[in-house]
C-alpha positions as a Markdown table, in Angstrom:
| # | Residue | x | y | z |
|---|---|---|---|---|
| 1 | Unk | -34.7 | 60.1 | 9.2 |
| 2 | Unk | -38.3 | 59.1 | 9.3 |
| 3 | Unk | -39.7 | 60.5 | 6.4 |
| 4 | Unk | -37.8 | 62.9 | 6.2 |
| 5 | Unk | -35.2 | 62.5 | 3.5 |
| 6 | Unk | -31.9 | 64.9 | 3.8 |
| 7 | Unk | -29.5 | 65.4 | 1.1 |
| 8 | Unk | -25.8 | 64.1 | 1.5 |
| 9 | Unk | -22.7 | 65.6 | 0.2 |
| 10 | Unk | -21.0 | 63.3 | -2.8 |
| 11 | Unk | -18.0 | 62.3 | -0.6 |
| 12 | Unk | -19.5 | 61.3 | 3.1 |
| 13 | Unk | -19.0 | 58.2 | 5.6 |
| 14 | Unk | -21.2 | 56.3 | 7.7 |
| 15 | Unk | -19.1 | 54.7 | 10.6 |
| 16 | Unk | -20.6 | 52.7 | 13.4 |
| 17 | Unk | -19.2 | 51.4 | 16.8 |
| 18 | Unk | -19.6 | 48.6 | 19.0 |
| 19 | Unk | -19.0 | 48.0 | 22.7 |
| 20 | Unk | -18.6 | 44.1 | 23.2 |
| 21 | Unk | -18.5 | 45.0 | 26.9 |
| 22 | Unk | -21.7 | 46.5 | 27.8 |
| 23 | Unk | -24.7 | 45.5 | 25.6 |
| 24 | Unk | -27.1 | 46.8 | 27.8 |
| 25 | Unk | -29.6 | 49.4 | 26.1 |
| 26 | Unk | -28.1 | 48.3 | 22.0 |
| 27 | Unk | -30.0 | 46.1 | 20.1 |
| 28 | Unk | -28.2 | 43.8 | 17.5 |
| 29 | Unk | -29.0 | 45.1 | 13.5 |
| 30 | Unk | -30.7 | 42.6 | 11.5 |
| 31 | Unk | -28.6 | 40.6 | 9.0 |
| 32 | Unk | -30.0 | 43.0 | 6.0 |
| 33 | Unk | -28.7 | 46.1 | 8.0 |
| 34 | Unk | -25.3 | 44.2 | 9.1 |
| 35 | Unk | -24.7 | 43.6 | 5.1 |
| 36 | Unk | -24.9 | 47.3 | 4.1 |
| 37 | Unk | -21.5 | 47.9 | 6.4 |
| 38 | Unk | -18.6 | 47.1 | 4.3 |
| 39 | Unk | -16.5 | 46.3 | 6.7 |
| 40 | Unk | -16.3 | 44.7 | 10.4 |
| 41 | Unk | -13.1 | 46.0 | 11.5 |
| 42 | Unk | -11.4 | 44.1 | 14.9 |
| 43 | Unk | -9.5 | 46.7 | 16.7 |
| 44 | Unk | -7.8 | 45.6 | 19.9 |
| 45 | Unk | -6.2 | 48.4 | 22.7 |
| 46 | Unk | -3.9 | 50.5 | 20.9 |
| 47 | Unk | 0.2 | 49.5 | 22.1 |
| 48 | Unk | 1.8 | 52.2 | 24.2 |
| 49 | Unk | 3.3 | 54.7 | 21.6 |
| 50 | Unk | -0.5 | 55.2 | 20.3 |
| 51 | Unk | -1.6 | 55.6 | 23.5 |
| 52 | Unk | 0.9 | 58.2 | 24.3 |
| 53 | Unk | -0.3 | 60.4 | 20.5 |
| 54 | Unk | -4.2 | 59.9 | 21.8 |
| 55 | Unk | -3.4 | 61.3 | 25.0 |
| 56 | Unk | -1.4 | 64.1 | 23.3 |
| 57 | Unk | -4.0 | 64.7 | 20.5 |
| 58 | Unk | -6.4 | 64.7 | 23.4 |
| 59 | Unk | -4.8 | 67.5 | 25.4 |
| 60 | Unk | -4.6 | 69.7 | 22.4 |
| 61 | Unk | -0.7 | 69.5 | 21.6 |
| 62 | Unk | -1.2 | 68.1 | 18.4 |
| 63 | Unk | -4.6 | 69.6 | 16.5 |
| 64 | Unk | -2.8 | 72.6 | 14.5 |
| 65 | Unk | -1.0 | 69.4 | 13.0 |
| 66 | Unk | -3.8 | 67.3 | 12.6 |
| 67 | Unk | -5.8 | 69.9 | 10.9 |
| 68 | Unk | -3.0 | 70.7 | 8.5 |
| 69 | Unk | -2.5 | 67.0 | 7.2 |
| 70 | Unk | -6.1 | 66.7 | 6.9 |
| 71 | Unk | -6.8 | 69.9 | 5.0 |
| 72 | Unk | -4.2 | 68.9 | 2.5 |
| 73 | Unk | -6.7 | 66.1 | 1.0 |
| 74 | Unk | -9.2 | 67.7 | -0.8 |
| 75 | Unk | -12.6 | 65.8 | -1.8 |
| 76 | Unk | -10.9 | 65.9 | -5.3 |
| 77 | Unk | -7.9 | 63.7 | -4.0 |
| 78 | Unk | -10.4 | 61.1 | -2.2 |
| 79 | Unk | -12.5 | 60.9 | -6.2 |
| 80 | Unk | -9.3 | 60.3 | -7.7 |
| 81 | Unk | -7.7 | 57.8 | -5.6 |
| 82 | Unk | -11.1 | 56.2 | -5.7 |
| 83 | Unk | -10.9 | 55.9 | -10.0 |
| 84 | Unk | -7.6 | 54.9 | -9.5 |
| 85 | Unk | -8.3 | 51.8 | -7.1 |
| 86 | Unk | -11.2 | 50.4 | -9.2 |
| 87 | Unk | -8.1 | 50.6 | -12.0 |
| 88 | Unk | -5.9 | 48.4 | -10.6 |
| 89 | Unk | -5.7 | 45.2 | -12.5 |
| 90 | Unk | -7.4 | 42.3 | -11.3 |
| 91 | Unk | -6.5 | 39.3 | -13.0 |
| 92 | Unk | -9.5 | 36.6 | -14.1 |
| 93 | Unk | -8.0 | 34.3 | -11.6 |
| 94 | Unk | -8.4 | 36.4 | -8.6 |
| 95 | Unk | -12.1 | 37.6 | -9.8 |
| 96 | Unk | -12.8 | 33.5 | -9.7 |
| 97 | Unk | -11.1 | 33.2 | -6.6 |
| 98 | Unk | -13.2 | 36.0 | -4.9 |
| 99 | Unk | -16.4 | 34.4 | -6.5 |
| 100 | Unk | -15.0 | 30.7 | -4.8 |
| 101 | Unk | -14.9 | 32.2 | -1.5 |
| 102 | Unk | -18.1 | 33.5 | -1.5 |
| 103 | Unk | -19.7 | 30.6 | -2.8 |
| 104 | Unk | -18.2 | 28.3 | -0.1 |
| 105 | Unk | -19.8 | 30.4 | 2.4 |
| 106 | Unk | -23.4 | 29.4 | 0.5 |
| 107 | Unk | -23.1 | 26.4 | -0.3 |
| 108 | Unk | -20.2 | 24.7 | 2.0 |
| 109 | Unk | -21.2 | 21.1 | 1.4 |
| 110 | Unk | -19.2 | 21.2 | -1.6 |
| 111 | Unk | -16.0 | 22.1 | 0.1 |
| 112 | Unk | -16.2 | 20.3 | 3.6 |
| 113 | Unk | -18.7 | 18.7 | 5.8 |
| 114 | Unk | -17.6 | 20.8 | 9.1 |
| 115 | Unk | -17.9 | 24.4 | 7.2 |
| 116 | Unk | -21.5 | 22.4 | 6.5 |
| 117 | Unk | -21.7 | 22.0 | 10.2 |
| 118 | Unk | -20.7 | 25.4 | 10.9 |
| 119 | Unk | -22.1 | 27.8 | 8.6 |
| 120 | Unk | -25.9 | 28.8 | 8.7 |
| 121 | Unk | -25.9 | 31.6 | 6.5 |
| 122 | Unk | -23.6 | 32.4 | 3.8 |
| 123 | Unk | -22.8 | 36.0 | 2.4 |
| 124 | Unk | -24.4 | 38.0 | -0.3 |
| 125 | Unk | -23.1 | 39.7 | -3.4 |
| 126 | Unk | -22.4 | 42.7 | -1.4 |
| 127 | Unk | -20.1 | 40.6 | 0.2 |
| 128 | Unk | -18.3 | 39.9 | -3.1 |
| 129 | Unk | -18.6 | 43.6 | -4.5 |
| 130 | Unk | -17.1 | 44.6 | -1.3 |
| 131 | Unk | -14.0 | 42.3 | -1.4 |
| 132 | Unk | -13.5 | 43.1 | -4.6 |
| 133 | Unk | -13.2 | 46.4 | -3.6 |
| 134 | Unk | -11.7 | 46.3 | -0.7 |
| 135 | Unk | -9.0 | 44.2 | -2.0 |
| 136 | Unk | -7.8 | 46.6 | -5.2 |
| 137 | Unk | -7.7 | 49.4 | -2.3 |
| 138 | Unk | -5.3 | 47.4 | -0.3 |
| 139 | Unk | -3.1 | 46.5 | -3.2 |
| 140 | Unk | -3.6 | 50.3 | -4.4 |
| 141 | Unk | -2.2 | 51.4 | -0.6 |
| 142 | Unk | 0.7 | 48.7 | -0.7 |
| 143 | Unk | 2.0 | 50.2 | -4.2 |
| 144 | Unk | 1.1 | 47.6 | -6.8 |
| 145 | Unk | -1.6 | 48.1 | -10.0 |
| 146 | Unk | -3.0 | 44.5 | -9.5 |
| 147 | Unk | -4.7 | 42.8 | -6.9 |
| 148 | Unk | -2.8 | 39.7 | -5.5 |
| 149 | Unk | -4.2 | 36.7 | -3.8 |
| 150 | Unk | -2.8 | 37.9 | -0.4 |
| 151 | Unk | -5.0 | 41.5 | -0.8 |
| 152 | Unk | -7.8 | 39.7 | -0.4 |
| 153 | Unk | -7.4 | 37.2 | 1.8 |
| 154 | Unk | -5.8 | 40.2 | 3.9 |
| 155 | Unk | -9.7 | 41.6 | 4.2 |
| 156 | Unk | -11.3 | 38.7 | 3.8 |
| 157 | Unk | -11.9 | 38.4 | 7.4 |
| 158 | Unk | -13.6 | 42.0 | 7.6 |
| 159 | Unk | -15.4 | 41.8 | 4.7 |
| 160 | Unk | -17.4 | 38.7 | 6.0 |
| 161 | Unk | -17.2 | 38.3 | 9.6 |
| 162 | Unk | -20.7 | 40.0 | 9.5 |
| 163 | Unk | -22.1 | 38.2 | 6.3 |
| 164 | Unk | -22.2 | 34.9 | 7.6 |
| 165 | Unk | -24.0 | 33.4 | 10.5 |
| 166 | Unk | -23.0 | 30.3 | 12.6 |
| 167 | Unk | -24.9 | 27.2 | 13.6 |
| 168 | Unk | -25.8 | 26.8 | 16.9 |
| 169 | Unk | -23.8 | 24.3 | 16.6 |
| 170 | Unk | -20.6 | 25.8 | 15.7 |
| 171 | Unk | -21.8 | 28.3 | 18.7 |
| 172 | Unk | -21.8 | 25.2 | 21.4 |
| 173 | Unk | -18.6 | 24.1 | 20.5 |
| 174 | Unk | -16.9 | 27.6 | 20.6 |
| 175 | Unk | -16.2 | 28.1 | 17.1 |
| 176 | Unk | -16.0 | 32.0 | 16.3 |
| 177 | Unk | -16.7 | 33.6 | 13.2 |
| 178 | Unk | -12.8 | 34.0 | 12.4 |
| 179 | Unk | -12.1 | 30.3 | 13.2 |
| 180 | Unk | -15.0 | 29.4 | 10.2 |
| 181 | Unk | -13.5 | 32.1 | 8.2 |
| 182 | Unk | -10.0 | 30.5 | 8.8 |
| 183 | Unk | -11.1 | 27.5 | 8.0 |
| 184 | Unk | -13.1 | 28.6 | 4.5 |
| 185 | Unk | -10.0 | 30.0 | 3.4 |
| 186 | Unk | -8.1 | 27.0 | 3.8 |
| 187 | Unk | -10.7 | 25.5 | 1.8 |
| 188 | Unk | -10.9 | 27.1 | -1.3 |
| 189 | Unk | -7.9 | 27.0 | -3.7 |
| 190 | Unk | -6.9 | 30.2 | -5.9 |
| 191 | Unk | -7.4 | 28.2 | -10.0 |
């Protein structure tokens, strides 16, 4: 912070939040700062049942429980489920594939002339580190020791919808990031 430099612990998290309601006193990062997130993770209002276990949680009913199921993950748990993700067989296919998407998003004149139209900036190898990794976790959480097509078009949307800019073009006509996402996808072909 500053110049200061403080020491992390080996296992930490940075999260941040956004309000798309009130913008008023937040400044937008710049692209370089947006790329260092791994994710951009949509969440909409939770559905009723949620809302019921926040409002419980909230009151205090449910933190002894809470605090027991989190205590039972040590850091030790978190490193090995970590080894064991970047394990899970990923077939040469499915590297290519990963590598296909993210070259559409830089050079999209070889795959359509409206993702041309569309896309102003395309996404950097972060981008494909961080499907690749965030892919193997997902197949890792459904069961599986390999990575499918569907795990990573399953995150695909969160890995990039703050990797890649539109055109003020795509902007005028309404096009949001997840409709050029939607539309890369259909583009690109798993060899």
């Amino acid at each position: 912070v500053g110049r200061k430099t403080y020491p992390l612990p080996e296992l930490f998290l940075v999260m941040a939040t956004q309000n798309p309601i009130e913008q008023e006193g937040t400044y937008p990062l710049p692209e370089a700062q947006l790329d260092r997130f791994l994710m951009h993770v949509e969440i909409d209002y939770p559905d009723a049942q949620s809302e019921l276990e926040i409002l419980k949680l909230n009151r205090g009913e449910a933190i002894c429980e809470a605090k027991k199921k989190v205590s039972e993950i040590s850091q030790a748990d978190i490193f090995a489920a970590r080894e064991q993700v970047l394990k899970i067989h990923m077939a040469p296919a499915i590297e290519k594939y990963i590598v296909d998407l993210i070259m559409a998003t830089r050079q999209p004149e070889k795959y359509d002339d409206q993702l041309k139209q569309w896309l102003a900036y395309g996404a950097s190898p972060r981008a494909t580190i961080a499907l690749d990794r965030c892919a193997r976790a997902r197949a890792w959480l459904h069961g599986r020791d390999f990575v499918g097509p569907e795990d990573v078009q399953a995150v695909f949307h969160n890995v990039l919808r703050h990797r890649v800019l539109l055109t003020y073009q795509a902007e005028a006509e309404g096009i949001t990031t997840n409709q050029l996402l939607d539309h890369l996808l259909s583009l690109v072909a798993i060899s």
